[in-house]
Short mmCIF file of C-alpha atoms in Angstrom, two decimals:
data_model
loop_
_atom_site.label_atom_id
_atom_site.label_comp_id
_atom_site.label_asym_id
_atom_site.label_seq_id
_atom_site.Cartn_x
_atom_site.Cartn_y
_atom_site.Cartn_z
CA UNK A 1 -63.67 -11.13 -45.29
CA UNK A 2 -65.98 -9.58 -47.88
CA UNK A 3 -63.68 -10.10 -50.87
CA UNK A 4 -61.80 -13.14 -49.51
CA UNK A 5 -58.70 -12.63 -51.62
CA UNK A 6 -60.61 -12.53 -54.90
CA UNK A 7 -59.60 -8.94 -55.74
CA UNK A 8 -56.42 -6.96 -55.28
CA UNK A 9 -56.47 -4.39 -52.48
CA UNK A 10 -54.91 -0.93 -52.64
CA UNK A 11 -54.89 0.49 -49.13
CA UNK A 12 -54.03 4.11 -48.37
CA UNK A 13 -52.65 4.59 -44.88
CA UNK A 14 -53.17 7.99 -43.26
CA UNK A 15 -50.37 8.50 -40.76
CA UNK A 16 -51.24 9.66 -37.26
CA UNK A 17 -49.84 12.96 -36.07
CA UNK A 18 -47.01 12.79 -33.60
CA UNK A 19 -44.41 10.21 -32.68
CA UNK A 20 -43.02 7.48 -34.88
CA UNK A 21 -44.32 4.88 -32.41
CA UNK A 22 -47.85 5.61 -33.55
CA UNK A 23 -46.81 5.03 -37.15
CA UNK A 24 -45.26 1.69 -36.20
CA UNK A 25 -48.43 0.63 -34.40
CA UNK A 26 -50.58 1.52 -37.42
CA UNK A 27 -48.28 -0.27 -39.86
CA UNK A 28 -47.97 -3.35 -37.68
CA UNK A 29 -51.74 -3.69 -37.33
CA UNK A 30 -52.22 -3.39 -41.10
CA UNK A 31 -49.44 -5.90 -41.77
CA UNK A 32 -51.05 -8.40 -39.38
CA UNK A 33 -54.38 -8.16 -41.18
CA UNK A 34 -52.70 -8.48 -44.59
CA UNK A 35 -50.81 -11.62 -43.50
CA UNK A 36 -54.14 -13.45 -43.61
CA UNK A 37 -55.21 -12.01 -46.95
CA UNK A 38 -54.79 -14.45 -49.84
CA UNK A 39 -55.01 -11.94 -52.67
CA UNK A 40 -52.67 -9.36 -54.13
CA UNK A 41 -52.30 -6.21 -52.09
CA UNK A 42 -50.44 -2.93 -51.88
CA UNK A 43 -50.24 -0.06 -49.43
CA UNK A 44 -49.66 3.59 -50.18
CA UNK A 45 -49.24 6.73 -48.13
CA UNK A 46 -48.32 10.40 -48.36
CA UNK A 47 -46.02 9.73 -45.40
CA UNK A 48 -42.67 8.33 -46.55
CA UNK A 49 -42.11 6.89 -43.05
CA UNK A 50 -45.09 4.55 -43.54
CA UNK A 51 -43.78 3.37 -46.92
CA UNK A 52 -40.28 2.90 -45.48
CA UNK A 53 -41.69 0.89 -42.53
CA UNK A 54 -43.20 -1.61 -44.97
CA UNK A 55 -39.99 -1.66 -47.04
CA UNK A 56 -38.05 -2.67 -43.92
CA UNK A 57 -40.54 -4.95 -42.17
CA UNK A 58 -42.84 -6.33 -44.87
CA UNK A 59 -40.83 -6.43 -48.09
CA UNK A 60 -43.40 -8.69 -49.81
CA UNK A 61 -45.97 -5.88 -49.57
CA UNK A 62 -46.00 -3.65 -52.64
CA UNK A 63 -45.52 -0.03 -51.53
CA UNK A 64 -46.51 3.29 -53.04
CA UNK A 65 -45.71 6.87 -52.20
CA UNK A 66 -48.67 9.22 -52.73
CA UNK A 67 -47.58 12.54 -54.24
CA UNK A 68 -49.21 15.86 -54.97
CA UNK A 69 -47.50 19.01 -56.17
CA UNK A 70 -50.43 21.20 -55.13
CA UNK A 71 -49.16 24.47 -53.61
CA UNK A 72 -45.59 23.11 -53.69
CA UNK A 73 -44.30 23.43 -57.25
CA UNK A 74 -41.35 25.68 -56.37
CA UNK A 75 -37.88 24.53 -55.31
CA UNK A 76 -38.78 23.69 -51.66
CA UNK A 77 -41.56 21.38 -52.87
CA UNK A 78 -39.26 19.76 -55.42
CA UNK A 79 -36.70 19.09 -52.68
CA UNK A 80 -39.38 17.62 -50.37
CA UNK A 81 -40.57 15.27 -53.13
CA UNK A 82 -37.03 14.04 -53.80
CA UNK A 83 -36.33 13.52 -50.10
CA UNK A 84 -39.63 11.68 -49.63
CA UNK A 85 -38.80 9.41 -52.57
CA UNK A 86 -35.34 8.69 -51.16
CA UNK A 87 -36.68 7.95 -47.68
CA UNK A 88 -39.69 5.88 -48.76
CA UNK A 89 -38.08 3.54 -51.33
CA UNK A 90 -41.48 2.89 -52.96
CA UNK A 91 -42.35 0.33 -55.61
CA UNK A 92 -44.58 2.89 -57.34
CA UNK A 93 -45.74 6.50 -57.16
CA UNK A 94 -49.42 7.39 -56.81
CA UNK A 95 -49.51 10.84 -58.40
CA UNK A 96 -52.23 13.48 -58.29
CA UNK A 97 -53.89 13.58 -61.73
CA UNK A 98 -54.17 17.37 -61.41
CA UNK A 99 -50.37 17.59 -61.53
CA UNK A 100 -49.91 15.61 -64.72
CA UNK A 101 -47.97 16.16 -66.85
CA UNK A 102 -45.14 16.53 -64.33
CA UNK A 103 -41.39 16.62 -64.89
CA UNK A 104 -40.81 14.81 -61.59
CA UNK A 105 -43.30 12.02 -62.38
CA UNK A 106 -41.97 11.69 -65.94
CA UNK A 107 -38.40 11.44 -64.65
CA UNK A 108 -39.27 8.70 -62.19
CA UNK A 109 -41.22 6.83 -64.85
CA UNK A 110 -38.22 7.04 -67.18
CA UNK A 111 -36.09 5.50 -64.40
CA UNK A 112 -38.53 2.55 -64.32
CA UNK A 113 -40.67 3.50 -61.32
CA UNK A 114 -44.34 2.92 -62.22
CA UNK A 115 -46.63 5.94 -61.86
CA UNK A 116 -50.26 5.43 -60.95
CA UNK A 117 -52.54 8.46 -60.82
CA UNK A 118 -55.45 9.44 -58.60
CA UNK A 119 -58.31 10.11 -58.62
CA UNK A 120 -59.52 9.53 -62.16
CA UNK A 121 -63.23 10.41 -62.16
CA UNK A 122 -64.01 11.17 -65.81
CA UNK A 123 -63.22 9.98 -69.32
CA UNK A 124 -61.10 13.13 -69.85
CA UNK A 125 -58.98 12.38 -66.79
CA UNK A 126 -58.71 8.74 -67.88
CA UNK A 127 -57.28 9.94 -71.20
CA UNK A 128 -54.71 12.11 -69.36
CA UNK A 129 -53.85 9.16 -67.12
CA UNK A 130 -53.30 7.00 -70.18
CA UNK A 131 -50.82 9.50 -71.58
CA UNK A 132 -48.83 10.37 -68.44
CA UNK A 133 -49.17 7.39 -66.08
CA UNK A 134 -48.96 3.62 -66.09
CA UNK A 135 -52.35 3.03 -64.44
CA UNK A 136 -55.28 5.04 -63.13
CA UNK A 137 -56.69 4.89 -59.62
CA UNK A 138 -60.27 5.46 -60.65
CA UNK A 139 -63.80 5.69 -59.37
CA UNK A 140 -67.19 6.40 -60.90
CA UNK A 141 -67.11 7.35 -64.60
CA UNK A 142 -63.30 7.17 -64.54
CA UNK A 143 -63.54 3.37 -64.27
CA UNK A 144 -65.57 2.89 -67.47
#
């Protein structure tokens, strides 16, 4: 109601712990609200099940998979990232700026999957985002 479709919305969904039914309920409630929104919008989540839900049930909604490599740079983390990407079928990746440059992000970008990066909070991080991502997700001085 506050922006009335005049600005694009990027909504991060935090998945509830537990059963998939809770994820469906969350996604359905967000989709219902977005059906009345006249502006551009996208959702994103660390949980590939959330992104996949929107891919299957709200294909007009742009979907992003949020990724961080923090504490998971070794082979098990690499495998989890690839599996999450396969399961989610996102329209874009929202990548942790602290992990850029990243071979995984660069490879997906080369394949044509846009890479956004979060959270850009300074001119230095904005410069890094400009080099290794397609768009920053910024706040504060990172917006300027």
